[in-house]
Amino acid sequence: MTEQVAAGRAEQGPRPSGAPAEPPAPNYSKRQVIEILAGLMLAMLTSMLTTSIVGTALPTIVGDLGGQDKLSWVASATLLTMTASTPLWGRLSDIWGRKLLFQTALVIFIGSSVAAGFAQDMTWLIAARFVQGIGAGGLATLPQVILGDVVEPRERGRYSGFLGAVFGVSTVAGPLLGGFLVDSPLGWRWCFFITVPVAVAAFITIQRLLRLPVRPRGGARVDWWGATCIVGAASAVMLVLSLGGKEFAWNSVPTYLFVAAAVLLTALAVAAERRASDPILPPRLFRNRTFLVASAASAAVGMAMFGVMIYFPQYLQIVKGMSPTASGLMTLPMVLGMLTASISSGMLVSRTGKWKAYPVAGMVLVVAGYLVLSRLQVDSALPMVGLGVLLIGLGLGLSMQILILATQNALARADMAAATSAVSFFRNLGGAVGVAAFGAVMTNRLHSELGRLAEQAAQRAEQAAAAGRPVPAAPDVSESALGSPDAIHALPAAAQDAVVTAFNNSMHTVFQLGVPIAVVGFVLVLFFKQVPLRSGR
């Protein structure tokens, strides 16, 4: 044990120059830790539900409030501000205190959720969703940081696994809950109201139980210039990923302007952080091997996770003809896989102090899961479908929280908050990149498939006419046939078969893209240096 602690401290190194002074680490009983963990889990539940619950309700919201042209903003507004604000919450909590910042995020989230629920038009709703994302960014990040303050790294694994399980469960369960609320007498407004009591419960729990020492500011000041550049660069990237291919073409002036703005603001952010006395993202973090590997691997994990969560339901609803509720239930193997792997790996890590094998095995499972999904056909058996998402769920459960834990173990406690926020930021950014990349690949392949089917129909008609046979009616495989799943399944049999076949072939390409992404994640985690978890904070 002494050798393990020494190894951990050697990797962590002394407190870096310029880092804030570290207050004495608090000590909690196991019961107190569990109670605090419950509050943190409630907060993460609310933040994750916010980004996933609204998707099912969007058609109803547009029908009630109008504003079809603003539809994409309802979904992307929260994701935009949540991702862009993530790097700020951890560093600001170093200056103003974890508890204050965490409760501030809860207040922002509660107020904006109520405002969204009472929205009278789309502009009102979108504005509330923007603010909601700011609060959700804090609720998604600070629980990891607070857990790092409350529990030493060696014991943190057994608790962090539960946070990872909440992340996966809420992300998948959101669409199910949203569909239930929309169909119930409560209506779509409760998609926003329902998270309020959960957030209030988290606020009360943290207020009553969390007692962290006051962090001495020591003259620390907020790096507002660096914060502005970081948020601006992240916002530009998120805007082009969220709106590209929808509001404007990828090959268009807006795309080039957003990319140019992102590059310029990133360069300014690097310059600002190198000169700032209290940077939001300390440059010293990027000299740490574990932090670099964990950040890059988190981006790959985010791409793999959000890719399957967004596009797997489309396969189920369009190709397999399932209802939204049934397609949601088919994601249960993924949820159970994440839940089981996240909790069990956390406990094993706490028992042994060794962690590298879990993300390595996890990325292998993600590769295997995408390989299974890439072989699905229209008539594939449901057990095979479930096997694919089960493997991905197990792989993500073995990887996500371990990447955070490894980062926290490798850095000085003074840098833990900034590093944790940064790793979470790269995971969210990777998810946004993944959704955009998968979407672009699917759209291009789908249009190609529909064009090929139309050509085949035209050739059959020409051959029939040349042979003097009756010309068969060509199925409508134009873009007008690509409506909702219900609209597609209401098409004539020939047109429906053509569109479903096109979607199935397109999904092959989407899931095939997940394979090299997961392989990249596997290669990255091989570069981790195995440093046993230390027993002191």
Coordinates of C-alpha atoms in Angstrom, one line a residue, residues 93-419:
S93 CA -15.6 26.7 -7.9
D94 CA -11.9 26.9 -7.0
I95 CA -12.3 30.6 -6.4
W96 CA -15.9 31.0 -5.0
G97 CA -16.4 27.5 -3.4
R98 CA -17.9 24.3 -4.6
K99 CA -21.1 24.5 -2.6
L100 CA -21.9 28.0 -3.6
L101 CA -21.3 27.3 -7.3
F102 CA -23.3 24.1 -7.2
Q103 CA -26.3 25.7 -5.5
T104 CA -26.0 28.6 -8.0
A105 CA -26.2 26.1 -10.9
L106 CA -29.3 24.5 -9.2
V107 CA -31.0 27.9 -8.8
I108 CA -30.3 28.8 -12.5
F109 CA -31.6 25.5 -13.6
I110 CA -34.8 25.6 -11.5
G111 CA -35.7 29.2 -12.6
S112 CA -35.1 28.5 -16.3
S113 CA -37.0 25.2 -16.1
V114 CA -40.0 27.0 -14.7
A115 CA -39.7 29.7 -17.4
A116 CA -39.5 27.0 -20.1
G117 CA -42.6 25.3 -18.8
F118 CA -44.6 28.5 -18.9
A119 CA -43.3 29.5 -22.4
Q120 CA -45.9 31.3 -24.6
D121 CA -44.0 31.3 -27.8
M122 CA -40.9 29.7 -29.3
T123 CA -38.6 32.7 -28.7
W124 CA -39.5 32.6 -25.0
L125 CA -38.8 28.8 -24.9
I126 CA -35.5 29.1 -26.7
A127 CA -34.3 31.8 -24.4
A128 CA -35.2 29.7 -21.3
R129 CA -33.4 26.7 -22.8
F130 CA -30.3 28.8 -23.3
V131 CA -30.2 29.7 -19.7
Q132 CA -31.2 26.2 -18.7
G133 CA -28.1 24.9 -20.4
I134 CA -25.8 27.1 -18.3
G135 CA -27.2 25.6 -15.1
A136 CA -27.1 22.1 -16.6
G137 CA -23.4 22.6 -17.4
G138 CA -22.7 23.1 -13.7
L139 CA -24.9 20.2 -12.6
A140 CA -23.2 17.8 -15.1
T141 CA -19.6 18.8 -13.9
L142 CA -19.6 19.9 -10.3
P143 CA -20.9 16.5 -8.8
Q144 CA -17.7 14.9 -10.1
V145 CA -15.6 17.7 -8.5
I146 CA -17.4 17.6 -5.2
L147 CA -17.1 13.8 -5.0
G148 CA -13.4 14.3 -5.5
D149 CA -13.4 16.6 -2.5
V150 CA -15.4 14.3 -0.3
V151 CA -13.8 10.9 -1.1
E152 CA -10.1 9.9 -1.6
P153 CA -9.2 8.5 -5.0
R154 CA -8.8 4.9 -3.8
E155 CA -12.4 4.9 -2.5
R156 CA -13.8 7.2 -5.2
G157 CA -14.3 4.4 -7.7
R158 CA -17.1 2.7 -5.7
Y159 CA -19.1 5.9 -5.7
S160 CA -18.2 7.4 -9.1
G161 CA -19.7 4.3 -10.7
F162 CA -23.1 5.4 -9.5
L163 CA -22.7 8.9 -11.1
G164 CA -21.8 7.2 -14.4
A165 CA -24.8 5.0 -14.2
V166 CA -27.1 8.0 -13.6
F167 CA -25.6 9.6 -16.7
G168 CA -26.4 6.7 -18.9
V169 CA -29.8 5.9 -17.5
S170 CA -31.1 9.5 -17.7
T171 CA -29.8 10.0 -21.2
V172 CA -31.7 6.9 -22.5
A173 CA -34.7 7.2 -20.2
G174 CA -35.4 10.9 -21.1
P175 CA -37.1 10.2 -24.5
L176 CA -39.3 7.5 -22.8
L177 CA -40.4 9.9 -20.0
G178 CA -40.9 12.7 -22.6
G179 CA -43.2 10.5 -24.7
F180 CA -45.2 9.5 -21.6
L181 CA -45.7 13.1 -20.4
V182 CA -46.7 14.3 -23.9
D183 CA -49.3 11.5 -24.2
S184 CA -50.6 12.1 -20.6
P185 CA -53.1 14.8 -19.5
L186 CA -50.1 16.7 -18.0
G187 CA -48.8 17.7 -21.5
W188 CA -45.4 18.8 -22.8
R189 CA -44.9 21.6 -20.3
W190 CA -44.3 18.9 -17.7
C191 CA -41.2 17.9 -19.6
F192 CA -39.7 21.0 -18.0
F193 CA -41.6 21.1 -14.7
I194 CA -40.8 17.5 -13.8
T195 CA -37.1 18.2 -13.2
V196 CA -37.9 21.1 -10.7
P197 CA -38.8 19.0 -7.6
V198 CA -35.7 16.8 -8.3
A199 CA -33.5 19.8 -8.4
V200 CA -35.0 21.3 -5.3
A201 CA -34.4 18.0 -3.5
A202 CA -30.8 18.1 -4.6
F203 CA -30.5 21.7 -3.3
I204 CA -31.9 20.8 0.1
T205 CA -29.7 17.7 0.4
I206 CA -26.5 19.5 -0.4
Q207 CA -27.4 22.4 1.9
R208 CA -28.0 20.1 4.8
L209 CA -25.1 17.7 4.4
L210 CA -22.2 19.2 2.5
R211 CA -19.7 21.0 4.7
L212 CA -16.6 21.8 2.7
P213 CA -13.9 24.0 4.1
V214 CA -13.7 27.6 2.8
R215 CA -11.2 27.7 0.0
P216 CA -8.8 30.6 0.5
R217 CA -8.9 32.9 -2.6
G218 CA -5.4 34.2 -2.0
G219 CA -6.0 37.2 -4.3
A220 CA -7.2 34.9 -7.1
R221 CA -9.2 36.7 -9.8
V222 CA -11.5 35.4 -12.5
D223 CA -9.8 35.1 -15.9
W224 CA -12.7 36.8 -17.7
W225 CA -10.8 37.4 -20.9
G226 CA -9.8 33.7 -21.1
A227 CA -13.3 32.6 -20.1
T228 CA -14.8 34.8 -22.9
C229 CA -12.5 33.3 -25.5
I230 CA -13.0 29.7 -24.4
V231 CA -16.8 30.1 -24.3
G232 CA -16.7 31.9 -27.7
A233 CA -14.6 29.2 -29.3
A234 CA -16.8 26.4 -27.9
S235 CA -19.9 28.2 -28.9
A236 CA -18.7 28.7 -32.5
V237 CA -17.9 24.9 -32.8
M238 CA -21.2 23.9 -31.3
L239 CA -23.2 26.3 -33.5
V240 CA -21.6 24.9 -36.7
L241 CA -22.1 21.3 -35.5
S242 CA -25.7 21.9 -34.4
L243 CA -26.9 24.0 -37.4
G244 CA -24.7 22.8 -40.2
G245 CA -26.6 20.7 -42.7
K246 CA -29.9 22.0 -41.3
E247 CA -30.1 25.7 -41.1
F248 CA -27.3 26.1 -43.7
A249 CA -25.2 23.8 -45.9
W250 CA -21.9 22.5 -44.8
N251 CA -20.2 24.0 -47.8
S252 CA -21.4 27.5 -47.2
V253 CA -20.3 30.9 -46.0
P254 CA -21.8 30.6 -42.5
T255 CA -19.9 27.3 -42.0
Y256 CA -16.6 29.0 -43.0
L257 CA -17.3 32.0 -40.8
F258 CA -18.0 29.8 -37.7
V259 CA -14.9 27.7 -38.3
A260 CA -12.8 30.8 -38.7
A261 CA -14.2 32.3 -35.5
A262 CA -13.5 29.1 -33.7
V263 CA -9.9 29.0 -34.8
L264 CA -9.3 32.6 -34.0
L265 CA -10.9 32.4 -30.6
T266 CA -9.0 29.3 -29.7
A267 CA -5.8 31.0 -30.6
L268 CA -6.8 34.0 -28.4
A269 CA -7.8 31.6 -25.6
V270 CA -4.4 29.9 -25.7
A271 CA -2.6 33.3 -25.5
A272 CA -4.9 34.4 -22.7
E273 CA -4.4 31.3 -20.6
R274 CA -0.6 31.4 -21.0
R275 CA -0.6 35.0 -19.6
A276 CA -3.3 34.8 -16.9
S277 CA -2.3 34.4 -13.3
D278 CA -5.4 32.3 -12.6
P279 CA -6.3 30.7 -15.9
I280 CA -9.6 28.9 -16.5
L281 CA -7.7 26.0 -18.2
P282 CA -4.2 26.1 -16.7
P283 CA -1.7 25.3 -19.5
R284 CA 0.1 23.0 -17.1
L285 CA -2.7 20.5 -17.4
F286 CA -1.8 19.9 -21.1
R287 CA 1.7 18.8 -20.0
N288 CA 0.2 15.9 -18.0
R289 CA 0.1 12.7 -20.0
T290 CA -2.9 11.3 -18.2
F291 CA -5.0 14.4 -18.7
L292 CA -4.2 14.5 -22.4
V293 CA -5.1 10.9 -23.0
A294 CA -8.2 11.1 -20.9
S295 CA -9.4 14.2 -22.7
A296 CA -8.9 12.7 -26.1
A297 CA -10.4 9.3 -25.1
S298 CA -13.4 11.1 -23.6
A299 CA -14.0 12.8 -26.9
A300 CA -14.0 9.4 -28.6
V301 CA -16.3 8.0 -26.0
G302 CA -18.7 10.9 -26.4
M303 CA -18.8 10.4 -30.2
A304 CA -19.5 6.7 -29.8
M305 CA -22.2 7.2 -27.1
F306 CA -24.2 10.0 -28.6
G307 CA -24.0 8.4 -32.1
V308 CA -25.8 5.2 -31.0
M309 CA -28.2 7.0 -28.7
I310 CA -29.4 9.4 -31.4
Y311 CA -29.5 7.1 -34.4
F312 CA -30.3 3.6 -33.0
P313 CA -33.9 4.6 -32.3
Q314 CA -34.3 5.6 -35.9
Y315 CA -33.3 2.1 -37.0
L316 CA -35.9 0.6 -34.6
Q317 CA -38.7 3.0 -35.5
I318 CA -38.2 3.1 -39.3
V319 CA -36.6 -0.1 -40.2
K320 CA -38.1 -2.4 -37.5
G321 CA -41.4 -0.5 -37.4
M322 CA -41.4 -0.1 -33.6
S323 CA -43.4 2.6 -31.7
P324 CA -41.3 5.2 -29.8
T325 CA -42.1 3.5 -26.5
A326 CA -41.1 0.1 -27.8
S327 CA -37.9 1.5 -29.3
G328 CA -37.1 3.1 -26.0
L329 CA -37.6 -0.2 -24.2
M330 CA -35.1 -1.8 -26.7
T331 CA -32.4 0.5 -25.3
L332 CA -32.8 -1.1 -21.9
P333 CA -29.9 -3.6 -22.6
M334 CA -27.6 -0.6 -23.1
V335 CA -28.9 1.1 -19.9
L336 CA -28.4 -2.2 -17.9
G337 CA -25.0 -2.7 -19.4
M338 CA -23.9 0.8 -18.4
L339 CA -25.4 0.5 -15.0
T340 CA -23.8 -2.9 -14.3
A341 CA -20.4 -2.1 -15.8
S342 CA -20.1 1.3 -14.2
I343 CA -20.9 0.2 -10.7
S344 CA -19.0 -3.1 -10.7
S345 CA -15.9 -1.6 -12.3
G346 CA -15.9 1.2 -9.7
M347 CA -16.0 -1.3 -6.8
L348 CA -13.3 -3.4 -8.3
V349 CA -11.1 -0.3 -8.9
S350 CA -11.5 0.7 -5.2
R351 CA -10.6 -2.8 -4.1
T352 CA -7.4 -3.2 -6.2
G353 CA -6.3 0.4 -6.9
K354 CA -5.7 -0.5 -10.6
W355 CA -7.9 0.9 -13.3
K356 CA -6.2 0.8 -16.8
A357 CA -7.7 -2.5 -17.8
Y358 CA -11.3 -1.3 -17.6
P359 CA -11.2 1.4 -20.3
V360 CA -9.1 -0.8 -22.5
A361 CA -11.7 -3.6 -22.2
G362 CA -14.5 -1.1 -22.5
M363 CA -13.3 0.2 -25.8
V364 CA -12.9 -3.3 -27.2
L365 CA -16.6 -4.0 -26.2
V366 CA -17.7 -0.7 -27.9
V367 CA -15.9 -1.8 -31.1
A368 CA -17.6 -5.2 -30.9
G369 CA -21.0 -3.6 -30.3
Y370 CA -20.7 -1.4 -33.3
L371 CA -19.6 -4.4 -35.4
V372 CA -22.8 -6.2 -34.4
L373 CA -25.0 -3.2 -35.2
S374 CA -23.3 -2.7 -38.6
R375 CA -24.5 -6.1 -39.7
L376 CA -28.2 -5.6 -38.8
Q377 CA -30.8 -6.2 -41.6
V378 CA -34.5 -5.4 -41.9
D379 CA -35.3 -8.9 -40.6
S380 CA -32.6 -9.2 -38.0
A381 CA -33.7 -10.9 -34.8
L382 CA -34.3 -8.7 -31.8
P383 CA -31.8 -10.6 -29.6
M384 CA -29.0 -9.7 -32.0
V385 CA -30.2 -6.0 -31.9
G386 CA -30.1 -6.1 -28.1
L387 CA -26.7 -7.7 -28.1
G388 CA -25.2 -4.9 -30.1
V389 CA -26.4 -2.1 -27.7
L390 CA -25.6 -4.3 -24.7
L391 CA -22.0 -4.5 -25.7
I392 CA -21.8 -0.8 -26.2
G393 CA -23.4 -0.1 -22.9
L394 CA -21.0 -2.4 -21.1
G395 CA -18.1 -0.7 -22.9
L396 CA -19.2 2.8 -22.0
G397 CA -19.8 1.8 -18.4
L398 CA -16.3 0.5 -18.1
S399 CA -14.8 3.7 -19.6
M400 CA -16.6 6.9 -18.8
Q401 CA -16.1 7.3 -15.1
I402 CA -12.7 5.6 -15.1
L403 CA -11.4 8.4 -17.4
I404 CA -12.5 11.0 -14.8
L405 CA -11.1 9.0 -11.9
A406 CA -7.7 8.6 -13.6
T407 CA -7.5 12.3 -14.3
Q408 CA -8.3 13.3 -10.8
N409 CA -5.7 10.8 -9.4
A410 CA -2.9 12.0 -11.7
L411 CA -3.2 15.7 -10.8
A412 CA -2.7 17.9 -7.7
R413 CA -5.9 18.4 -5.8
A414 CA -5.7 22.1 -6.6
D415 CA -6.1 21.3 -10.3
M416 CA -8.8 18.6 -9.9
A417 CA -11.8 20.9 -10.6
A418 CA -10.3 22.5 -13.8
A419 CA -9.2 19.1 -15.1

